[in-house]
CSV table of C-alpha atoms in Angstrom, one decimal:
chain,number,residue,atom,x,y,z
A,1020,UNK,CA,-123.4,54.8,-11.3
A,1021,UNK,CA,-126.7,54.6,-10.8
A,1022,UNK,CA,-127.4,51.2,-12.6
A,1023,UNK,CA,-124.6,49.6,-11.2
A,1024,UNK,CA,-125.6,50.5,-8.0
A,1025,UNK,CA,-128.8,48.5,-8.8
A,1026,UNK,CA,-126.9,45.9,-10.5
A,1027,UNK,CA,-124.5,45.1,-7.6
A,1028,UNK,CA,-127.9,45.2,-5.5
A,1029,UNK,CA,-128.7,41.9,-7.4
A,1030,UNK,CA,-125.9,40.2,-7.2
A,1031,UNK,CA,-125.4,38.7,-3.9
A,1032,UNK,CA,-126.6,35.5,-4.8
A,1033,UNK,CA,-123.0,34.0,-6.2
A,1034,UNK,CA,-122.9,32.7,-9.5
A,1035,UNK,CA,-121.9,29.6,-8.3
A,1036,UNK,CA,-123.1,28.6,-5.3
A,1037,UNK,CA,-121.7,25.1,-3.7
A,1038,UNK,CA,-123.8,22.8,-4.8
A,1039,UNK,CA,-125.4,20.4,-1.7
A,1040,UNK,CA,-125.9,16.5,-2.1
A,1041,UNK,CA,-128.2,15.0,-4.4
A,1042,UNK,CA,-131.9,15.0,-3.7
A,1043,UNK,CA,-135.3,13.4,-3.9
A,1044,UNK,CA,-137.5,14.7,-6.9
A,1045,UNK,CA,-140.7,13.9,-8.1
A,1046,UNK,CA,-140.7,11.6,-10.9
A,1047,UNK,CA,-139.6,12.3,-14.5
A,1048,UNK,CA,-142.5,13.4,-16.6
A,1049,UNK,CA,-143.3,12.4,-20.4
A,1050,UNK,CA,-140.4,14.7,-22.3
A,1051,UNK,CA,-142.8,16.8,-24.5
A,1052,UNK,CA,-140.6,20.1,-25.9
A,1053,UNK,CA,-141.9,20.5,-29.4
A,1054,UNK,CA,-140.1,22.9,-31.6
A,1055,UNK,CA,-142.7,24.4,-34.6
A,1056,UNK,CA,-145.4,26.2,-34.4
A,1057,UNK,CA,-148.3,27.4,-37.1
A,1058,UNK,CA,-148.0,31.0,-38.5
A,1059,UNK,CA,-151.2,32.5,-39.7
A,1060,UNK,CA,-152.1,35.5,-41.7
A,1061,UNK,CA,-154.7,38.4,-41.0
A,1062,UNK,CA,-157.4,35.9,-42.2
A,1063,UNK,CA,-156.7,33.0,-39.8
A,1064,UNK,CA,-155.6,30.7,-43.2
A,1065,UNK,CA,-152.6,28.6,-42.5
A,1066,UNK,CA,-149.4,30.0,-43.9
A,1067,UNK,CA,-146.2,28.0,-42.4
A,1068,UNK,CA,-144.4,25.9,-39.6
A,1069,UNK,CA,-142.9,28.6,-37.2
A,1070,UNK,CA,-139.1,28.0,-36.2
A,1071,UNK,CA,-138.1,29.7,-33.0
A,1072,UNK,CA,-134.4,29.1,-34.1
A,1073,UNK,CA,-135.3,31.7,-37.0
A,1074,UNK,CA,-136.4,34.9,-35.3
A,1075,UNK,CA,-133.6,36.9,-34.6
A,1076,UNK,CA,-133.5,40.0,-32.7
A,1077,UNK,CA,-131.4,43.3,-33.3
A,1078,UNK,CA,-130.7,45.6,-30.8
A,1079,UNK,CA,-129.5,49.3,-30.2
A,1080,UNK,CA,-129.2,50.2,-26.4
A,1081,UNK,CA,-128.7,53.4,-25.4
A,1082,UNK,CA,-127.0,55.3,-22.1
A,1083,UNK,CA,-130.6,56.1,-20.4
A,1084,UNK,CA,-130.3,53.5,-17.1
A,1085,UNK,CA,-133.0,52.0,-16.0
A,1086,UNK,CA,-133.6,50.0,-13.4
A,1087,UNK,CA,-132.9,46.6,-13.4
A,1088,UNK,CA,-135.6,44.8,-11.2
A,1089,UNK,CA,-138.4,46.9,-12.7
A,1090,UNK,CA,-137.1,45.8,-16.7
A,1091,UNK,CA,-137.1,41.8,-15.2
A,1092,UNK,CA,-140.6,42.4,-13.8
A,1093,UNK,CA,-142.2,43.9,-16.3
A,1094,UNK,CA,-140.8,41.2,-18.8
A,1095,UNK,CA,-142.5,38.4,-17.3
A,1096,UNK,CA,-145.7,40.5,-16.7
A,1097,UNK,CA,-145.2,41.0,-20.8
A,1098,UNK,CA,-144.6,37.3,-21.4
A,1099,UNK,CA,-147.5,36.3,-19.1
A,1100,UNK,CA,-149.9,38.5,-20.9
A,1101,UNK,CA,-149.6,37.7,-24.6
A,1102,UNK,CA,-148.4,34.0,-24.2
A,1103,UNK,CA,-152.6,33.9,-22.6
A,1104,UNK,CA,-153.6,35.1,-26.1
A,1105,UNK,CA,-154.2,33.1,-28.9
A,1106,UNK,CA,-150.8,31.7,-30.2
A,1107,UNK,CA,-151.7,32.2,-33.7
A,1108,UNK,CA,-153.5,36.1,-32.9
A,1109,UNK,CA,-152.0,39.4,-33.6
A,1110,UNK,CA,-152.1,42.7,-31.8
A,1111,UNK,CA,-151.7,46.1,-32.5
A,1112,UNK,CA,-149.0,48.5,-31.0
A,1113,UNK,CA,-149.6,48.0,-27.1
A,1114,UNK,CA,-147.4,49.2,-24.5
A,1115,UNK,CA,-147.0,46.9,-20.9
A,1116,UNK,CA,-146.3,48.4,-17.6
A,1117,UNK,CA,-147.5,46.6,-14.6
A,1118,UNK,CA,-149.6,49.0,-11.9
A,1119,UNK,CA,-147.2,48.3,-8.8
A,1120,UNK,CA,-145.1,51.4,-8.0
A,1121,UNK,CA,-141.8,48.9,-7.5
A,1122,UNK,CA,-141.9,48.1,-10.8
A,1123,UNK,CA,-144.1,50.5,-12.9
A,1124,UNK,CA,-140.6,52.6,-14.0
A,1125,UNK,CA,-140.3,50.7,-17.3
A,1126,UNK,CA,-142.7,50.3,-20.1
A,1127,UNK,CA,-141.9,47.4,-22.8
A,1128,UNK,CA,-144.2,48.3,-26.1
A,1129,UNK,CA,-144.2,46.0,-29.1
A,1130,UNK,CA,-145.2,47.3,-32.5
A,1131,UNK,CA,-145.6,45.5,-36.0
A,1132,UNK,CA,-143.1,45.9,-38.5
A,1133,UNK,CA,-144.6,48.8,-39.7
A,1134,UNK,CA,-146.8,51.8,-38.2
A,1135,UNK,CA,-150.6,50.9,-38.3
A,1136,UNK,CA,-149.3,46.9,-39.0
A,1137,UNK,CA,-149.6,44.5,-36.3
A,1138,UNK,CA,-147.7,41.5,-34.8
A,1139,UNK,CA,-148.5,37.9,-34.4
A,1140,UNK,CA,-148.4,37.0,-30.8
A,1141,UNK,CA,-146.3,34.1,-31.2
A,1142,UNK,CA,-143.6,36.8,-32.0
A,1143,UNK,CA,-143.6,38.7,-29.4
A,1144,UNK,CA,-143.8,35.7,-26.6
A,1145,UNK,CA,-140.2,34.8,-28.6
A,1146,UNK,CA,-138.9,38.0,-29.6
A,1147,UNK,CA,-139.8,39.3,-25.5
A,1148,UNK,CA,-137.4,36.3,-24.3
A,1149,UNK,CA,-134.4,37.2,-26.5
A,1150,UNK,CA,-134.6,41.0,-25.9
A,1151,UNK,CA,-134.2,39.4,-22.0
A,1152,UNK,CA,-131.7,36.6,-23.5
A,1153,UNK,CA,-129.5,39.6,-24.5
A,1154,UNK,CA,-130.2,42.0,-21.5
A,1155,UNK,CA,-128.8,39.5,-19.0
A,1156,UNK,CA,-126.0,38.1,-21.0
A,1157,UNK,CA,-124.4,41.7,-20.5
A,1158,UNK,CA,-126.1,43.0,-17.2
A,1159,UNK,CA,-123.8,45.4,-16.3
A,1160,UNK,CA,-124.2,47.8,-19.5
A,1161,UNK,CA,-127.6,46.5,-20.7
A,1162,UNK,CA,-130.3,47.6,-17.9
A,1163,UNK,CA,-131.3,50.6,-20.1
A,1164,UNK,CA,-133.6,52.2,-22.6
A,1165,UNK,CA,-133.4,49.8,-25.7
A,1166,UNK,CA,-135.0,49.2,-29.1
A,1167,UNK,CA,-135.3,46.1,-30.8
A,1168,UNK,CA,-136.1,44.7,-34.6
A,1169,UNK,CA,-137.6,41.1,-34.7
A,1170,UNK,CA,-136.2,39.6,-37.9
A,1171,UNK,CA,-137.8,36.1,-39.1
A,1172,UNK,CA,-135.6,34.4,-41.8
A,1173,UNK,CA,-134.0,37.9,-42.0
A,1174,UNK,CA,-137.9,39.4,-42.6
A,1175,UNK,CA,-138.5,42.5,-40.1
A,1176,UNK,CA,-141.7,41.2,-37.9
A,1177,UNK,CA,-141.7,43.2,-35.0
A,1178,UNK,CA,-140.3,45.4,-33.0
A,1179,UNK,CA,-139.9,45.5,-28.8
A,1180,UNK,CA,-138.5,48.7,-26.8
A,1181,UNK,CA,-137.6,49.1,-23.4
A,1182,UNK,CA,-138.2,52.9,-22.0
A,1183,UNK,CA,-138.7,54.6,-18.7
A,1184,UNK,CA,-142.2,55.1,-17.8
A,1185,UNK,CA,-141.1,58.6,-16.8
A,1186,UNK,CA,-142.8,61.9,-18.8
A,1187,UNK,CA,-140.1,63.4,-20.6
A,1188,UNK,CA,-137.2,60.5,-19.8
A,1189,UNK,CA,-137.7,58.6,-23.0
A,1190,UNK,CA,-135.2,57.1,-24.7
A,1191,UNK,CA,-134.9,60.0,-28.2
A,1192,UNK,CA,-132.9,59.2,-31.4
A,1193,UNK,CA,-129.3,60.4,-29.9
A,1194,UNK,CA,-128.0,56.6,-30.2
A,1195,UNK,CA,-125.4,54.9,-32.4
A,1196,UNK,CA,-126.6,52.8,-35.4
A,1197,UNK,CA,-126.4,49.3,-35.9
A,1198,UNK,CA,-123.8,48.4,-38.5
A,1199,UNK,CA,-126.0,45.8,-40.2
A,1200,UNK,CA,-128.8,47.7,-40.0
A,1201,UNK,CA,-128.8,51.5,-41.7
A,1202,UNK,CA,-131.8,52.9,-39.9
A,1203,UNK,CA,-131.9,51.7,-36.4
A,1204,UNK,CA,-132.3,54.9,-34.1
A,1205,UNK,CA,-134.6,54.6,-31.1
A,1206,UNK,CA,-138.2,55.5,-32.2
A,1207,UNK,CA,-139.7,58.4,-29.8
A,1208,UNK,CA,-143.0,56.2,-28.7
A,1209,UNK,CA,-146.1,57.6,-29.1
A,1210,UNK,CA,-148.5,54.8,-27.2
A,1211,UNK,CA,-150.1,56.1,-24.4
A,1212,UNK,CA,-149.9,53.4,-21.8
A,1213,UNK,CA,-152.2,52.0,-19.3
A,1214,UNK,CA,-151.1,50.4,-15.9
A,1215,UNK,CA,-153.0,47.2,-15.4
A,1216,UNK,CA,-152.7,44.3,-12.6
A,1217,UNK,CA,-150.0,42.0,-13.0
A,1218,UNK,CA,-150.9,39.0,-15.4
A,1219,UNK,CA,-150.4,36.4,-13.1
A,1220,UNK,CA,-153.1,37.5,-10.4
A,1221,UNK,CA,-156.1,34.9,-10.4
A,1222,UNK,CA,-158.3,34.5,-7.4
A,1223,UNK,CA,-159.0,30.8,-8.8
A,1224,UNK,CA,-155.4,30.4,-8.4
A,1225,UNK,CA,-153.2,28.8,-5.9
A,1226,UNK,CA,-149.7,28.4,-5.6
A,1227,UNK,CA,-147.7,26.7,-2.9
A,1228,UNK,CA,-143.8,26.6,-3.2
A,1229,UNK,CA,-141.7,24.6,-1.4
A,1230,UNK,CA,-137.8,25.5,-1.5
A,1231,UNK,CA,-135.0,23.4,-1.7
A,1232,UNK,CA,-131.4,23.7,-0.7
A,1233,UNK,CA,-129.5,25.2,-3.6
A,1234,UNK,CA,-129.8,29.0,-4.2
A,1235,UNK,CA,-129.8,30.5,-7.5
A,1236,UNK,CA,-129.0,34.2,-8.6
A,1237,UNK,CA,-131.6,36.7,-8.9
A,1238,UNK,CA,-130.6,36.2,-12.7
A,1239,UNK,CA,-131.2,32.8,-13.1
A,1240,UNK,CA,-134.6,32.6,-11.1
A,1241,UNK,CA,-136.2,35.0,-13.8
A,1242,UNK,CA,-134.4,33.6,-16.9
A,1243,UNK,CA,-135.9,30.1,-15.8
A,1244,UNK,CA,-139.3,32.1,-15.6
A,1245,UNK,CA,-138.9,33.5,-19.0
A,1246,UNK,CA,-137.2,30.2,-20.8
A,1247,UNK,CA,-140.1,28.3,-19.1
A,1248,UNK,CA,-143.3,30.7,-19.6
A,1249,UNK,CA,-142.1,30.2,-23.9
A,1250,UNK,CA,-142.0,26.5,-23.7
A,1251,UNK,CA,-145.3,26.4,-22.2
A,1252,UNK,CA,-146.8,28.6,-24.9
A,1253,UNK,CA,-144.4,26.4,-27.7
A,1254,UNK,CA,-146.3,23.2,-26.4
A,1255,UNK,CA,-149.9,24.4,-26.1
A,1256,UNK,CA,-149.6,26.0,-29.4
A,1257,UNK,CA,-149.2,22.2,-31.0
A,1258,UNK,CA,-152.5,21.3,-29.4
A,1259,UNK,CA,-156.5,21.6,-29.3
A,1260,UNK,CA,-156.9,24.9,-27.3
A,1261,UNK,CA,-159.1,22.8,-24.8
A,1262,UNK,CA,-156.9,20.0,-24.2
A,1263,UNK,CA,-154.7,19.5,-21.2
A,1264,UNK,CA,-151.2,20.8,-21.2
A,1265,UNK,CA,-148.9,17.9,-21.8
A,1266,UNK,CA,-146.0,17.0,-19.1
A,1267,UNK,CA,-142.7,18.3,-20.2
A,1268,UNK,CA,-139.0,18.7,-19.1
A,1269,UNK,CA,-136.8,21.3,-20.1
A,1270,UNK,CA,-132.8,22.0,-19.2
A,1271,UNK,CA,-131.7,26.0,-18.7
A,1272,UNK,CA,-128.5,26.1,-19.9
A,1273,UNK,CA,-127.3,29.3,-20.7
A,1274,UNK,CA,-123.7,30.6,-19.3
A,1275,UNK,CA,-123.5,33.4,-18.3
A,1276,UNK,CA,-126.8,33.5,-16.8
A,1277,UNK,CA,-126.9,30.3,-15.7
A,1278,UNK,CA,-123.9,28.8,-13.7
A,1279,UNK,CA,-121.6,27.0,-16.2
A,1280,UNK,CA,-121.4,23.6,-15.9
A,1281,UNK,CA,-124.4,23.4,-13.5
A,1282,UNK,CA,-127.4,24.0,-15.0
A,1283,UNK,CA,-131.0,24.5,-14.3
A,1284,UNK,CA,-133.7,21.5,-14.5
A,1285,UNK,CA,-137.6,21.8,-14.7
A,1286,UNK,CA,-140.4,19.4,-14.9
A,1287,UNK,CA,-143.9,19.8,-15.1
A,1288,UNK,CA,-146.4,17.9,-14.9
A,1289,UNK,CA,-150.5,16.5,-14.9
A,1290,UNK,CA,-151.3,15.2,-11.1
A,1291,UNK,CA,-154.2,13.3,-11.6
A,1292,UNK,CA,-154.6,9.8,-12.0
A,1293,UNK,CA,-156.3,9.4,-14.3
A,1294,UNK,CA,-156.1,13.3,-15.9
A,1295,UNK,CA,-158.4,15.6,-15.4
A,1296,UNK,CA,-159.9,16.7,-18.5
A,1297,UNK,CA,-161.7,19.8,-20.1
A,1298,UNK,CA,-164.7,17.7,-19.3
A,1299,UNK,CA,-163.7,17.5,-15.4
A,1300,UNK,CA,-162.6,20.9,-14.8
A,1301,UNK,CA,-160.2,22.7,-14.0
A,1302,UNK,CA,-157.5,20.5,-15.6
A,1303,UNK,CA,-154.1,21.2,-16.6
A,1304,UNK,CA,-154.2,23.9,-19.4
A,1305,UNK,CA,-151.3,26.2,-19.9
A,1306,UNK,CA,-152.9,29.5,-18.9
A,1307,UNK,CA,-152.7,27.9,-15.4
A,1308,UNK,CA,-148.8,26.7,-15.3
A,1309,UNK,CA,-148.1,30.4,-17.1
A,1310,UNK,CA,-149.9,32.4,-14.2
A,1311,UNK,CA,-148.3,30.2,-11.5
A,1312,UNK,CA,-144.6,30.6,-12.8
A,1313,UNK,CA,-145.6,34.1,-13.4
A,1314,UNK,CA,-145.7,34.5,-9.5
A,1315,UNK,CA,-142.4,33.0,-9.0
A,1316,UNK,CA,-139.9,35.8,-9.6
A,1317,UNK,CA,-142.3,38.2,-7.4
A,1318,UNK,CA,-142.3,35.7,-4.6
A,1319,UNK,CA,-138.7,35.4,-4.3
A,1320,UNK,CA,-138.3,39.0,-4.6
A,1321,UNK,CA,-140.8,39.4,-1.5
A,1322,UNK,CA,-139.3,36.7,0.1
A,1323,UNK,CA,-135.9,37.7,-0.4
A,1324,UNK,CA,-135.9,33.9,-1.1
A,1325,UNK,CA,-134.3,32.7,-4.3
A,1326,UNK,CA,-133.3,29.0,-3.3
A,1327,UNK,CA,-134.6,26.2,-6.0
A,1328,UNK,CA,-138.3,25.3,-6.3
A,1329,UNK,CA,-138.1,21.6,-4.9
A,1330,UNK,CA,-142.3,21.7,-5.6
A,1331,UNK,CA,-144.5,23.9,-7.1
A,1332,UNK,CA,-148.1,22.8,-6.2
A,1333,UNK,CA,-150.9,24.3,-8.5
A,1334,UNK,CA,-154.4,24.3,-7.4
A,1335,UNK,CA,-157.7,25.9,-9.2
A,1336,UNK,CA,-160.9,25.9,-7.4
A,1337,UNK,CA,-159.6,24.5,-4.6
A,1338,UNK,CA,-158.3,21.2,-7.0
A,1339,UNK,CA,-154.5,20.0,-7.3
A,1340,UNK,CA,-154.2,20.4,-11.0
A,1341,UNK,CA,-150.5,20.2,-12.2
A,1342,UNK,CA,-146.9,20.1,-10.1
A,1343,UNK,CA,-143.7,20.1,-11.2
A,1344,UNK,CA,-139.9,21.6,-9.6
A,1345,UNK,CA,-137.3,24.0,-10.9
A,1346,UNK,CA,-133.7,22.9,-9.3
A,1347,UNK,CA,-130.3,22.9,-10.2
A,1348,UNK,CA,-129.2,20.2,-12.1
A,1349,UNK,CA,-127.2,17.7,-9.9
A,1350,UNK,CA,-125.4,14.4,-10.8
A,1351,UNK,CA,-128.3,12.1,-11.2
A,1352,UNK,CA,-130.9,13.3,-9.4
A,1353,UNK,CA,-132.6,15.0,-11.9
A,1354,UNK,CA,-133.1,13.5,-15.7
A,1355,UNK,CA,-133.8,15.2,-18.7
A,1356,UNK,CA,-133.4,14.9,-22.3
């Protein structure tokens, strides 16, 4: 009962909420939402176009609960922190658990596919976001200890699990196989992790947020985080690491989590006229839009405020670098492609 107490804790904010008139946006950025990415091996030498449509993820959950707001946090302090890596790096085993007491129940730790091996970043910025994907298409019997195998064009990559930060409370092998997969028991972890400031803390940084009239669920404000933190790191992945993050759109659409038949629209985009460049800094680069939208889900949580993002304002060094809004979709007041 435990997690369903938690669960029922998050879900005051209706599904589907009445949606209010039609309002004024900024204008519609340049559409930007590239969809490959390079895959390199251990000596940086160009191997392949990465598909995000080909990683797959398979999971085994097991009946530890955990709780909910403390897995959703400590996705997006995850997400944060290896999508500001190099796309195209790898890491060793590492385990993330943010050093807040609120959320520091819940470790996420991503291994290669194989001990000692490691993982390319770009894998586990994708492979975090379906393990999340999955966890919120089911909340009610998902918000527990977890393992999951990353498979890319049915090739084992990576693996993510979810456990309780709790000595002794880890998740243990006493969980039911996957049929497609012989040997999928939940690995006892042996990382030793280390708590460390949330990702998307930045004294340069400064985000102003200004909320509109439609509210979402708690579910949907941090599934807009996660879908939005990946296309940022899909997009600066496709360009020189020093030049300015290019405007983009992008639709959420993904019932249950998202209200069917309304969903989520987001824009982002380069405020100055002309650009600011890595020759006039700070400028627009993606490390700054994935800290700032790393701050949203905390700030609604503190807030108690989960209404739409009407404008996010994004300022380094005291200079307005990059705006955009995150809203529900609505007749025509919103456009994207």
């Amino acid at each position: 009962m435990v997690v369903l107490a938690h669960v029922l804790y998050l879900l005051p904010f209706s599904l589907f909420q009445p949606l209010t008139s039609a309002i004024s946006l900024p204008p519609k950025p340049v559409i930007n939402t590239p969809f490959s990415i390079r895959d390199t091996n251990a000596n940086g030498t160009l191997l392949n176009a990465i598909d995000p449509t080909k990683l797959d993820v398979r999971p085994v959950y097991s009946d530890i609960k955990l709780p909910p707001t403390s897995i959703l946090m400590t996705a997006v302090d995850t997400m944060v922190k290896v999508a500001l890596e190099n796309w195209e790096g790898r890491m060793a085993s590492k385990v993330f658990v943010i050093d807040d007491p609120k959320y520091s129940q819940v470790q996420f730790v991503i291994r290669g596919p194989n001990p000692g091996a490691e993982i390319q970043n770009a894998y586990a910025v994708l492979g975090t976001f379906l393990v999340m994907n999955g966890i919120l298409s089911d909340p009610l019997t998902r918000f527990r200890a977890s393992f999951h195998r990353l498979y890319y064009s049915a090739q084992l990559v990576g693996s993510i699990e979810v456990r309780s930060s709790v000595a002794g409370s880890g998740p243990g092998p006493e969980v039911s196989k996957s049929p497609d997969d012989g040997d999928n028991e939940l690995p006892v972890g042996t990382n030793v992790a280390s708590l460390s400031a949330p990702a998307w803390q930045d004294p340069r940084l400064q985000v102003s947020i200004a909320r509109g009239p439609d509210i979402f669920t708690i579910y949907e404000t941090f599934y807009a985080t996660y879908t939005l933190i990946r296309q940022v790191a899909i997009n600066a992945a496709v360009q020189p690491r020093d030049a300015p993050l290019r405007d983009f759109s992008v639709t959420v659409d993904a019932p249950p989590i998202t209200a069917r038949n309304h969903p989520i629209a987001a824009s982002f985009r380069n405020v100055r006229n002309p650009p600011r460049t890595a020759r006039i800094p700070p400028y627009f680069q993606p490390k700054w839009l994935i800290k700032a939208l790393g701050q949203l889900p905390q700030r609604s949580l503190d807030s108690r405020n989960f209404n739409d993002v009407f404008h996010m304002g994004i300022t380094v060094d005291r200079v307005m670098i990059g705006e955009g809004y995150v809203v529900r979709k609505q007749s025509d007041a919103v456009e994207t492609s």
